[in-house]
Structures are given as C-alpha cells and as structure tokens.
Amino acid sequence: MRKADRTRAAIQQAAFTLFAQRGLHGTTMRQIAKTAGVSLGNAYYYFPGKEALVFEFYELMHQQLLKASLDSVNANQTLATRLESFLIQYFMSIEAFHTLAREVLAGAIHPSSPMSPFSQASRDLRQRTIDLFHELGGTDIKSHPLQSRLPLLLWLMHLALTLYWIYDLSPEKAKTHQLVKLSCRLSGQLIKITRLPLMSSMIKQIRAMFLAHEKETL
Amino acid sequence: MRKADRTRAAIQQAAFTLFAQRGLHGTTMRQIAKTAGVSLGNAYYYFPGKEALVFEFYELMHQQLLKASLDSVNANQTLATRLESFLIQYFMSIEAFHTLAREVLAGAIHPSSPMSPFSQASRDLRQRTIDLFHELGGTDIKSHPLQSRLPLLLWLMHLALTLYWIYDLSPEKAKTHQLVKLSCRLSGQLIKITRLPLMSSMIKQIRAMFLAHEKETL
DNA sequence: AACCTATTTTGAACATGTTCAAAACATGAG
DNA sequence: CTCATGTTTTGAACATGTTCAAAATAGGTT
C-alpha cells in the first residue's frame, strides 16, 4: 500500500516538474512516466489521463494563489482597497508561473474541462473562492440590497479580469493591472450607489436574474 | 487550376458534412479525406490542419447567425426590445446547430484558437459584429456620454451571454433566454440612467478603463 | 513453505493529428 | 511530340494520448 502511494507521488511530482519546465503541451505522458521511473501504462493506472494530472496541478496552483493573496488582506481599509490589494497579489502570484499559468487557465475555460470555473469538479475550489470574497466584502455588503449575491458578483469580476489577463499581451501585463485598479474603484462606487432608492428598480431586475439562474433544473 | 479549386471545395464540403453529422471531435481527418475521395495528405495540402477547417465552418456559421438575427431587427422599437429580438434570434439560430455550435464556440474561447473572439484572425468578423451593435443602438446611443464605446459594451454583453449559453444545461436553454430578456431590459435602463449627472464620476472611470485598454502596446 | 487472490506494472497496440519525400500529373516551351 | 518545371497527390512514417491483456508482485491464509 505504501508502495502505491510512493509510485503515485513520483508520477505526480514528475508531471509537476515537467509542466513547470516545458509547459503543458511540451510535456508528454511518456516523458512523465520515464522521469518517474515507471512504465507508460502505469501512469494511467494512477491517473485517468493527462488532464487529471493537469487538474491536480491546477488545484495546487490555485490554492497557493489564494493563500498568497489572502495574506495581503488584513488591513481594514475600504472595500475597494481591500479588493485591489487582493487582486494585485493574486495576479502577481499568477505571474510567478509565467506562461504555465496562462496555459492552465486557458485550458480551464473549456466547458468540458474539469477545471472549468463552472464545473462540478471544481465546485469546492469555487465555493471557497466565493466565500473569500464574502469575507473581503466585510461590513460593506452586510446591509446591501443584493446581500448574499455580492460575493458571487465580485467573483465574476475576478473571473472577467482573469480572462482579460489571459489575453493581455502588454509588457508586465500593465493593462490588466490598470484595469484591476479601475475596476476595484468602480465596483466600490457601484456598491455604494446601488443603495440609492433611484436604483431599486434595477436591483429588482438583478435579483430576478439571480433567481432565474438559481432555479433548479433537475 | 480549376481542379485544385474543386478538390479544395470537396474537402471543405466533406468536413462540414461530417462536422454536422458527428461533431468536431467525432470527425477525423482520415474520414474527411475518405469522404472527399482524396488522400489524407492531400487534405493537408489545402488546409494547414483540422483547426483551419473548423475555422472556416465557424466563419460560415457566424455569418449565418448574424444574417438571420439581423432580419429580425427592422422595427423601430426601443433599444431594449431591439436588443432582445436580436439576441433571441441569435440564440435560436445557434440552437439549429445543436451540440455542434456548443463545441465550436467552446473551442473558440481558447486564446490560441484563431476563432477566439479576441484573436487577430477573427478581427473582421468581430468588427462587423460590433458595428452591428452600433446600428442596433440607433439614436439611443448618439448623445450618450459613452458614445462610441457603447457598441463594444453591448458586444461584450452578447459575449457573456454566449458564454452562459455554452454552459447552460437547462431544458431548451430556458435560463439563457430568461437571462437575455432581463439583460436587455437592464441594459436599456442602464443606458438611460447613466446620463444622469449623478453618474458622471462613474462614467469618467469607465472611460478611463477604455483608455487604458486602447493604449497601444507596440 | 506453498498457494491463492488482489494489486500493481508492463509493453504492445490503437487512433488520430501531422509531416514529408517521392510519385503522379499538368502545362507550356522548344 | 518531348522535355522541363511547377503543381497536386499519395502513402508511409512519426508523435502522442489512451487502452488493454498479460505478467509480475504483494499480502495474507493454510
């Protein structure tokens, strides 16, 4: 039993190393098996396929990102600045993985991928991230008309910015960082302004959208 | 010279037929070649790879979508209803392709894909679609503080809805249709309300976001 | 120890996207 | 017509993800 664990770990480790060295596409299952000192078929005994390996890497990467980002958010500033410092840290952490993160995240967009932000497989990770935005919201969202839905909206914003990051070719991803800054300020204002009675009709509609989305589809 | 054209057309036709019959993944280059009555290598003489065939299919499909959708927008109602009838038609046209459209559009999200909505290869198609939203805007956007940027925003909304559609598993894609209806009304109201002086600070920030994005990156 | 069963490992085989050198073909010049 | 040159076509070969039946191994039972 211990042997099996060691074999599995060796394969996983080999995969992670090679992913970091040569990227996702650049790494073949044969390379992984050889590096792990194991036969090709054996890799498939422990992992259903290459994608499973990528998924585990994705989970690890994402957890690291969240942890690193969270560290930078203990000061009790405004919601906008909390958001901003979180996202800046988030994207800096991603940057550490260079092109690999781009490859992983790009693959994650595909609906059939278990890494898809909307997939069942990544549900835990997703929920934890959304919860994180809940904490980040602090007291600012407590009395807001959209209440419990705000974290999901903030999560969607973070998703949109990540999508922008994937495509961003500007040096140092300057555009993404600029956009992060502006988005955070804007969302801070939006959250304030949507409290006004003037906005109640729109709030009602946004709530209707959530209700439509949340409807069960058995 | 004529022969070459006919061969190319035969390969393309075979590909389109098979795509429709068995989907993208279900179709192999060997099947395409065999159906076209041509050798495997020959298909690669005319098309750089399978993706090129998919791209041509994507272009055709998208043009059909836009044409069909456009037909349904000649009545001079409000912006919201114009938007809605356009999008309803758009998604109904997509539905005609069943799972194939889902496969194509899902693949199109990938940054490395020439079909990516942000890629250079699909620039023409993208610009034409954005222009279409410009027309759709009609007089409602002429005097708006965001002016020429509104079509792009509407295009982004349509993109977001398409993304939602890809993941939507509700019967008849009911959720997407519900969301389309609500989104159109909401954006109509948003466009009205953003004219108020109260909103000028936020408009300024949105403009700043556009400027950051449009900055050249040589 | 001998044996049995379940787990682990292997290597060959397959399907498919892609490449390429050689063969077949077409076309215009002499 | 014959040849030379450029175009088109072919089929074999390759790389890689994946599957699978058989072999090897481990762990417990008698």
Coordinates of C-alpha atoms (C1' of nucleotides) in Angstrom, one line a residue:
Chain A
M1 CA 0.0 0.0 0.0
R2 CA 2.8 2.4 0.8
K3 CA 4.5 1.4 -2.5
A4 CA 1.4 2.5 -4.4
D5 CA 1.4 5.9 -2.7
R6 CA 5.0 6.4 -3.5
T7 CA 4.5 5.5 -7.1
R8 CA 1.6 7.8 -7.4
A9 CA 3.6 10.6 -5.8
A10 CA 6.5 10.1 -8.1
I11 CA 4.3 10.3 -11.2
Q12 CA 2.7 13.4 -9.9
Q13 CA 5.9 15.0 -8.9
A14 CA 7.5 14.2 -12.3
A15 CA 4.5 15.7 -14.0
F16 CA 4.6 18.9 -12.0
T17 CA 8.3 19.3 -12.6
L18 CA 7.9 18.8 -16.3
F19 CA 4.9 21.1 -16.6
A20 CA 6.9 23.8 -15.0
Q21 CA 9.9 23.1 -17.2
R22 CA 8.3 22.6 -20.6
G23 CA 4.7 23.7 -20.2
L24 CA 1.6 21.6 -20.6
H25 CA 1.8 20.9 -24.3
G26 CA 5.5 20.4 -24.2
T27 CA 5.2 17.6 -21.7
T28 CA 4.2 14.1 -22.9
M29 CA 2.9 11.2 -20.9
R30 CA 6.0 9.2 -21.9
Q31 CA 8.3 11.8 -20.5
I32 CA 6.4 11.9 -17.3
A33 CA 6.5 8.1 -17.0
K34 CA 10.2 8.0 -17.8
T35 CA 11.0 10.8 -15.4
A36 CA 9.1 9.0 -12.7
G37 CA 11.0 5.8 -13.5
V38 CA 7.8 4.0 -14.4
S39 CA 6.2 2.5 -17.4
L40 CA 3.7 4.5 -19.6
G41 CA 0.8 2.3 -18.7
N42 CA 1.5 2.7 -15.0
A43 CA 0.9 6.4 -15.2
Y44 CA -2.6 5.6 -16.5
Y45 CA -3.2 3.2 -13.6
Y46 CA -2.9 6.1 -11.2
F47 CA -4.3 8.9 -13.3
P48 CA -7.2 8.6 -15.7
G49 CA -5.3 10.7 -18.2
K50 CA -3.1 13.7 -18.7
E51 CA -5.8 16.1 -17.9
A52 CA -6.1 14.6 -14.4
L53 CA -2.5 15.5 -13.8
V54 CA -3.1 19.0 -15.0
F55 CA -6.1 19.3 -12.8
E56 CA -4.1 18.4 -9.7
F57 CA -1.6 20.9 -10.7
Y58 CA -4.3 23.5 -11.2
E59 CA -5.7 22.8 -7.7
L60 CA -2.3 23.2 -6.1
M61 CA -1.6 26.4 -8.1
H62 CA -4.9 27.9 -7.2
Q63 CA -4.6 27.1 -3.6
Q64 CA -1.2 28.8 -3.5
L65 CA -2.6 31.8 -5.2
L66 CA -5.4 32.2 -2.8
K67 CA -3.2 31.7 0.2
A68 CA -0.7 34.3 -1.0
S69 CA -3.4 36.7 -1.9
L70 CA -5.2 36.3 1.4
D71 CA -2.1 37.3 3.4
S72 CA -2.2 40.7 1.9
V73 CA -5.7 41.5 3.1
N74 CA -5.8 42.1 6.8
A75 CA -5.8 45.8 6.9
N76 CA -9.3 47.2 7.4
Q77 CA -9.4 49.7 4.7
T78 CA -12.3 50.3 2.3
L79 CA -13.9 47.6 0.2
A80 CA -12.3 49.0 -2.9
T81 CA -8.8 48.9 -1.5
R82 CA -9.2 45.5 0.0
L83 CA -10.3 44.2 -3.3
E84 CA -7.5 45.9 -5.1
S85 CA -4.7 44.6 -2.8
F86 CA -6.2 41.1 -3.1
L87 CA -6.3 41.2 -6.8
I88 CA -2.9 42.7 -7.2
Q89 CA -1.5 40.0 -5.1
Y90 CA -3.5 37.4 -7.0
F91 CA -2.1 38.4 -10.4
M92 CA 1.4 38.8 -9.1
S93 CA 1.2 35.2 -7.8
I94 CA 0.0 34.0 -11.1
E95 CA 2.8 35.8 -12.8
A96 CA 5.2 33.6 -10.9
F97 CA 4.1 30.7 -13.1
H98 CA 4.8 32.6 -16.2
T99 CA 3.3 31.1 -19.3
L100 CA 2.3 27.9 -17.5
A101 CA -0.5 29.7 -15.6
R102 CA -1.7 31.1 -18.9
E103 CA -1.8 27.6 -20.4
V104 CA -3.6 26.1 -17.4
L105 CA -6.1 28.9 -17.1
A106 CA -6.7 29.0 -20.8
G107 CA -7.5 25.3 -20.8
A108 CA -9.7 25.8 -17.8
I109 CA -12.1 27.9 -19.8
H110 CA -13.2 24.9 -21.8
P111 CA -16.6 23.6 -20.6
S112 CA -15.6 20.0 -20.8
S113 CA -12.6 20.6 -18.7
P114 CA -12.9 19.6 -15.0
M115 CA -11.0 22.8 -14.2
S116 CA -13.7 24.9 -15.7
P117 CA -14.8 27.6 -13.2
F118 CA -18.3 26.3 -13.6
S119 CA -17.7 22.6 -13.5
Q120 CA -18.8 20.2 -10.8
A121 CA -15.2 19.0 -10.2
S122 CA -14.0 22.5 -9.2
R123 CA -17.0 23.2 -7.0
D124 CA -15.1 23.1 -3.7
L125 CA -12.5 25.4 -5.0
R126 CA -15.0 27.8 -6.5
Q127 CA -17.1 27.9 -3.3
R128 CA -14.0 28.6 -1.2
T129 CA -13.1 31.4 -3.5
I130 CA -16.5 32.9 -3.4
D131 CA -16.5 32.7 0.4
L132 CA -13.3 34.6 0.3
F133 CA -14.9 37.4 -1.5
H134 CA -17.6 37.3 1.1
E135 CA -15.0 38.0 3.8
L136 CA -13.4 40.6 1.7
G137 CA -16.7 42.4 1.4
G138 CA -16.7 42.9 5.2
T139 CA -19.4 45.1 6.6
D140 CA -19.8 47.0 3.3
I141 CA -22.1 44.3 2.0
K142 CA -24.0 43.4 5.1
S143 CA -26.8 45.9 4.6
H144 CA -26.7 45.9 0.8
P145 CA -29.9 45.2 -1.1
L146 CA -28.1 42.5 -3.1
Q147 CA -26.8 41.0 0.1
S148 CA -25.6 37.4 -0.3
R149 CA -25.2 37.8 -4.0
L150 CA -22.5 40.3 -3.9
P151 CA -19.7 37.8 -3.3
L152 CA -20.7 36.0 -6.5
L153 CA -20.7 39.2 -8.4
L154 CA -17.2 40.0 -7.1
W155 CA -16.1 36.5 -8.0
L156 CA -17.4 37.1 -11.6
M157 CA -15.5 40.3 -11.8
H158 CA -12.3 38.5 -10.7
L159 CA -13.1 35.9 -13.4
A160 CA -13.5 38.5 -16.1
L161 CA -10.3 40.1 -15.1
T162 CA -8.5 36.7 -15.2
L163 CA -9.9 36.3 -18.7
Y164 CA -8.5 39.7 -19.6
W165 CA -5.2 38.7 -18.1
I166 CA -5.0 35.6 -20.3
Y167 CA -5.3 37.6 -23.4
D168 CA -3.2 40.6 -22.1
L169 CA 0.0 40.9 -24.1
S170 CA 1.1 44.3 -22.7
P171 CA 4.5 44.4 -21.1
E172 CA 4.3 43.3 -17.4
K173 CA 0.6 42.9 -18.0
A174 CA 0.3 46.6 -17.4
K175 CA -3.1 46.8 -18.9
T176 CA -4.5 44.1 -16.6
H177 CA -3.1 45.9 -13.6
Q178 CA -4.5 49.2 -14.7
L179 CA -7.9 47.6 -15.2
V180 CA -7.8 46.0 -11.8
K181 CA -7.2 49.3 -10.2
L182 CA -10.1 51.0 -12.0
S183 CA -12.4 48.0 -11.6
C184 CA -12.0 48.0 -7.9
R185 CA -12.7 51.6 -7.5
L186 CA -15.7 51.4 -9.8
S187 CA -17.2 48.4 -8.0
G188 CA -16.7 50.2 -4.7
Q189 CA -18.7 53.1 -6.1
L190 CA -21.3 50.9 -7.6
I191 CA -21.9 49.1 -4.4
K192 CA -22.4 52.5 -2.7
I193 CA -24.6 53.9 -5.4
T194 CA -26.8 50.9 -5.7
R195 CA -28.2 51.7 -2.3
L196 CA -30.0 54.7 -3.5
P197 CA -33.8 54.4 -4.0
L198 CA -33.3 55.5 -7.5
M199 CA -31.6 52.2 -8.2
S200 CA -34.2 50.0 -6.6
S201 CA -35.8 49.1 -9.9
M202 CA -32.5 47.9 -11.3
I203 CA -31.7 46.0 -8.2
K204 CA -35.0 44.2 -8.5
Q205 CA -34.1 43.1 -12.0
I206 CA -30.7 41.9 -11.0
R207 CA -32.3 39.9 -8.3
A208 CA -34.6 38.5 -10.9
M209 CA -31.6 37.4 -12.9
F210 CA -30.2 35.6 -9.9
L211 CA -33.5 33.9 -9.3
A212 CA -33.7 32.7 -12.9
H213 CA -30.1 31.4 -12.7
E214 CA -30.6 29.7 -9.4
K215 CA -33.7 27.9 -10.5
E216 CA -33.2 24.1 -10.2
T217 CA -33.1 22.2 -13.5
L218 CA -33.4 18.7 -12.1
Chain B
M1 CA -6.3 25.4 -61.5
R2 CA -10.0 24.5 -61.7
K3 CA -9.1 21.0 -60.4
A4 CA -7.4 22.4 -57.4
D5 CA -10.5 24.5 -56.5
R6 CA -12.7 21.5 -56.9
T7 CA -10.5 19.4 -54.6
R8 CA -10.4 22.1 -52.0
A9 CA -14.1 22.5 -52.1
A10 CA -14.7 18.8 -51.9
I11 CA -12.5 18.6 -48.8
Q12 CA -14.2 21.5 -47.2
Q13 CA -17.7 20.2 -48.0
A14 CA -16.8 16.7 -46.6
A15 CA -15.6 18.4 -43.5
F16 CA -18.7 20.5 -43.0
T17 CA -21.0 17.5 -43.6
L18 CA -19.1 15.3 -41.1
F19 CA -18.9 18.1 -38.5
A20 CA -22.6 18.4 -38.7
Q21 CA -23.1 14.6 -38.5
R22 CA -20.6 13.6 -35.9
G23 CA -19.4 16.8 -34.3
L24 CA -15.9 18.2 -34.2
H25 CA -14.3 15.6 -32.0
G26 CA -16.1 12.8 -33.7
T27 CA -14.7 13.7 -37.1
T28 CA -11.2 12.6 -38.1
M29 CA -9.0 13.9 -40.8
R30 CA -9.0 10.5 -42.3
Q31 CA -12.8 10.4 -42.5
I32 CA -12.8 13.8 -44.1
A33 CA -10.2 12.7 -46.7
K34 CA -12.0 9.5 -47.5
T35 CA -15.4 11.2 -47.8
A36 CA -13.9 13.8 -50.1
G37 CA -12.4 10.9 -52.1
V38 CA -8.9 12.1 -51.5
S39 CA -5.8 11.0 -49.7
L40 CA -5.1 12.0 -46.2
G41 CA -2.0 14.1 -47.1
N42 CA -4.0 15.9 -49.7
A43 CA -6.3 17.4 -47.1
Y44 CA -3.2 18.9 -45.5
Y45 CA -2.1 20.3 -48.8
Y46 CA -5.1 22.5 -48.9
F47 CA -5.6 23.2 -45.2
P48 CA -2.9 23.7 -42.6
G49 CA -4.7 21.4 -40.2
K50 CA -8.0 20.4 -38.8
E51 CA -8.4 23.6 -37.0
A52 CA -8.4 25.5 -40.3
L53 CA -11.4 23.5 -41.4
V54 CA -13.2 24.3 -38.2
F55 CA -12.3 27.9 -38.5
E56 CA -14.0 28.1 -42.0
F57 CA -17.0 26.4 -40.6
Y58 CA -17.1 28.8 -37.7
E59 CA -17.0 31.8 -40.1
L60 CA -19.8 30.4 -42.1
M61 CA -21.9 29.6 -39.1
H62 CA -21.3 33.0 -37.6
Q63 CA -22.2 34.8 -40.8
Q64 CA -25.4 32.9 -41.0
L65 CA -26.2 33.7 -37.4
L66 CA -25.7 37.4 -37.9
K67 CA -27.7 37.5 -41.1
A68 CA -30.6 35.6 -39.6
S69 CA -30.5 37.8 -36.5
L70 CA -30.3 41.0 -38.4
D71 CA -33.5 40.2 -40.3
S72 CA -35.5 40.4 -37.1
V73 CA -34.4 43.9 -36.3
N74 CA -36.1 46.4 -38.6
A75 CA -38.9 47.6 -36.3
N76 CA -38.1 50.8 -34.6
Q77 CA -38.9 50.0 -31.0
T78 CA -36.8 50.8 -28.0
L79 CA -33.2 49.8 -27.7
A80 CA -34.1 47.2 -25.2
T81 CA -36.6 45.4 -27.4
R82 CA -34.3 45.7 -30.4
L83 CA -31.5 44.1 -28.5
E84 CA -33.8 41.4 -27.2
S85 CA -35.3 40.4 -30.5
F86 CA -31.8 40.4 -32.0
L87 CA -30.4 38.2 -29.2
I88 CA -33.4 35.8 -29.2
Q89 CA -33.0 35.3 -32.9
Y90 CA -29.2 34.9 -32.4
F91 CA -29.6 32.1 -29.9
M92 CA -32.4 30.4 -31.9
S93 CA -30.1 30.3 -34.9
I94 CA -27.3 28.8 -32.8
E95 CA -29.7 26.2 -31.4
A96 CA -30.2 25.0 -35.0
F97 CA -26.6 23.7 -34.9
H98 CA -27.3 21.8 -31.6
T99 CA -24.3 20.5 -29.9
L100 CA -22.0 21.4 -32.8
A101 CA -22.3 25.1 -32.1
R102 CA -21.5 24.4 -28.5
E103 CA -18.4 22.5 -29.5
V104 CA -17.3 25.2 -31.9
L105 CA -17.9 28.1 -29.6
A106 CA -16.3 26.3 -26.6
G107 CA -13.2 25.8 -28.7
A108 CA -13.3 29.4 -29.8
I109 CA -12.7 30.6 -26.3
H110 CA -9.2 29.3 -26.2
P111 CA -6.7 32.1 -26.7
S112 CA -4.6 30.2 -29.1
S113 CA -7.6 29.5 -31.3
P114 CA -7.9 31.6 -34.4
M115 CA -11.6 31.7 -33.7
S116 CA -11.1 33.4 -30.4
P117 CA -13.3 36.5 -30.2
F118 CA -10.1 38.5 -29.4
S119 CA -7.8 37.0 -32.0
Q120 CA -6.3 38.7 -35.0
A121 CA -7.8 36.1 -37.3
S122 CA -11.4 36.9 -36.4
R123 CA -10.9 40.7 -36.4
D124 CA -13.1 41.3 -39.4
L125 CA -15.9 39.2 -38.0
R126 CA -15.6 40.9 -34.7
Q127 CA -15.6 44.4 -36.1
R128 CA -18.6 43.6 -38.2
T129 CA -20.5 42.3 -35.2
I130 CA -19.6 45.3 -33.1
D131 CA -20.8 47.6 -36.0
L132 CA -24.0 45.7 -35.9
F133 CA -24.5 46.6 -32.3
H134 CA -23.8 50.2 -33.3
E135 CA -26.7 50.1 -35.7
L136 CA -28.8 48.4 -33.2
G137 CA -28.1 51.2 -30.7
G138 CA -29.8 53.6 -33.1
T139 CA -30.4 57.1 -31.8
D140 CA -30.3 56.0 -28.2
I141 CA -26.6 56.0 -28.1
K142 CA -25.9 59.1 -30.2
S143 CA -25.9 61.5 -27.3
H144 CA -24.7 59.2 -24.6
P145 CA -21.7 60.1 -22.6
L146 CA -20.0 56.8 -23.5
Q147 CA -20.8 57.4 -27.2
S148 CA -18.7 55.2 -29.4
R149 CA -17.9 52.7 -26.7
L150 CA -21.4 51.5 -26.2
P151 CA -21.4 49.1 -29.1
L152 CA -18.3 47.4 -27.7
L153 CA -20.1 47.1 -24.3
L154 CA -23.1 45.6 -25.9
W155 CA -20.9 43.2 -27.8
L156 CA -19.3 42.2 -24.5
M157 CA -22.7 41.5 -23.0
H158 CA -23.6 39.3 -26.0
L159 CA -20.3 37.5 -25.5
A160 CA -21.0 37.0 -21.8
L161 CA -24.5 35.6 -22.7
T162 CA -23.0 33.3 -25.2
L163 CA -20.6 32.0 -22.6
Y164 CA -23.6 31.5 -20.3
W165 CA -25.3 29.6 -23.2
I166 CA -22.4 27.3 -23.6
Y167 CA -22.7 26.2 -20.0
D168 CA -26.4 26.3 -19.8
L169 CA -27.9 22.8 -19.3
S170 CA -31.5 23.9 -18.6
P171 CA -34.1 22.4 -21.0
E172 CA -34.5 24.4 -24.1
K173 CA -31.8 26.7 -22.7
A174 CA -34.6 28.4 -20.8
K175 CA -32.2 30.0 -18.4
T176 CA -30.3 31.7 -21.1
H177 CA -33.4 33.0 -22.7
Q178 CA -34.6 34.3 -19.4
L179 CA -31.3 36.0 -18.8
V180 CA -31.4 37.5 -22.3
K181 CA -34.7 39.1 -21.6
L182 CA -33.6 40.5 -18.3
S183 CA -30.2 41.7 -19.5
C184 CA -31.7 43.6 -22.3
R185 CA -34.1 45.4 -20.1
L186 CA -31.4 46.1 -17.6
S187 CA -29.0 47.5 -20.2
G188 CA -31.8 49.7 -21.5
Q189 CA -32.3 51.2 -18.1
L190 CA -28.6 51.4 -17.5
I191 CA -28.1 53.4 -20.7
K192 CA -30.8 55.8 -19.6
I193 CA -29.7 56.2 -16.1
T194 CA -26.0 56.7 -16.9
R195 CA -27.0 60.0 -18.5
L196 CA -27.7 61.5 -15.1
P197 CA -25.1 63.9 -13.6
L198 CA -25.0 61.7 -10.6
M199 CA -23.3 59.1 -12.7
S200 CA -20.7 61.3 -14.3
S201 CA -18.0 60.2 -11.9
M202 CA -18.5 56.6 -12.8
I203 CA -18.7 57.4 -16.5
K204 CA -15.4 59.1 -16.2
Q205 CA -13.9 55.9 -14.7
I206 CA -15.3 53.7 -17.3
R207 CA -13.8 56.0 -19.9
A208 CA -10.5 55.6 -18.1
M209 CA -10.8 51.9 -18.4
F210 CA -11.4 52.1 -22.1
L211 CA -8.4 54.4 -22.5
A212 CA -6.2 52.0 -20.6
H213 CA -7.3 49.2 -22.7
E214 CA -6.9 51.0 -26.0
K215 CA -3.4 52.2 -25.3
E216 CA -1.0 50.8 -27.9
T217 CA 1.5 48.2 -26.8
L218 CA 3.7 48.2 -29.9
Chain C
dA1 C1' 6.7 -23.0 2.7
dA2 C1' 3.1 -23.2 -0.7
dC3 C1' -0.7 -21.2 -2.5
dC4 C1' -4.3 -18.0 -3.7
dT5 C1' -6.2 -13.6 -4.6
dA6 C1' -6.0 -8.8 -5.3
dT7 C1' -3.0 -5.2 -6.6
dT8 C1' 0.5 -3.2 -9.4
dT9 C1' 3.3 -3.0 -13.5
dT10 C1' 4.5 -3.6 -18.1
dG11 C1' 4.8 -3.2 -23.1
dA12 C1' 2.5 -3.8 -27.2
dA13 C1' -1.2 -2.0 -29.8
dC14 C1' -4.5 1.5 -31.5
dA15 C1' -6.4 6.1 -33.1
dT16 C1' -5.5 10.3 -34.6
dG17 C1' -3.3 14.8 -35.9
dT18 C1' 0.6 16.0 -38.6
dT19 C1' 4.9 15.9 -41.7
dC20 C1' 7.4 14.7 -45.7
dA21 C1' 9.8 12.7 -49.5
dA22 C1' 8.6 10.7 -53.5
dA23 C1' 5.4 9.8 -57.3
dA24 C1' 1.9 11.4 -60.5
dC25 C1' 0.1 14.9 -63.1
dA26 C1' -0.5 19.2 -65.8
dT27 C1' 1.2 22.8 -68.6
dG28 C1' 3.8 25.5 -71.5
dA29 C1' 8.5 25.9 -74.4
dG30 C1' 11.2 24.1 -77.9
Chain D
dC1 C1' 5.9 15.2 -79.6
dT2 C1' 9.3 15.7 -75.8
dC3 C1' 11.1 17.7 -72.2
dA4 C1' 11.4 20.6 -68.1
dT5 C1' 9.2 22.8 -64.5
dG6 C1' 5.8 23.7 -61.3
dT7 C1' 1.6 21.9 -59.1
dT8 C1' -1.0 18.2 -57.0
dT9 C1' -1.5 13.7 -54.8
dT10 C1' -0.1 9.9 -52.4
dG11 C1' 1.1 6.7 -48.7
dA12 C1' 4.3 5.8 -45.3
dA13 C1' 6.1 7.4 -41.1
dC14 C1' 6.0 9.9 -36.7
dA15 C1' 4.4 11.6 -32.0
dT16 C1' 1.3 11.3 -28.7
dG17 C1' -2.9 10.3 -25.7
dT18 C1' -5.1 6.2 -24.5
dT19 C1' -6.5 1.1 -23.8
dC20 C1' -5.8 -3.5 -22.5
dA21 C1' -4.5 -8.2 -21.8
dA22 C1' -1.0 -10.4 -19.7
dA23 C1' 2.9 -10.7 -16.5
dA24 C1' 4.9 -9.6 -12.0
dT25 C1' 4.4 -8.7 -7.3
dA26 C1' 2.5 -8.4 -2.6
dG27 C1' 0.0 -9.9 1.3
dG28 C1' -2.4 -12.9 3.7
dT29 C1' -4.1 -18.0 4.7
dT30 C1' -3.4 -22.7 5.4

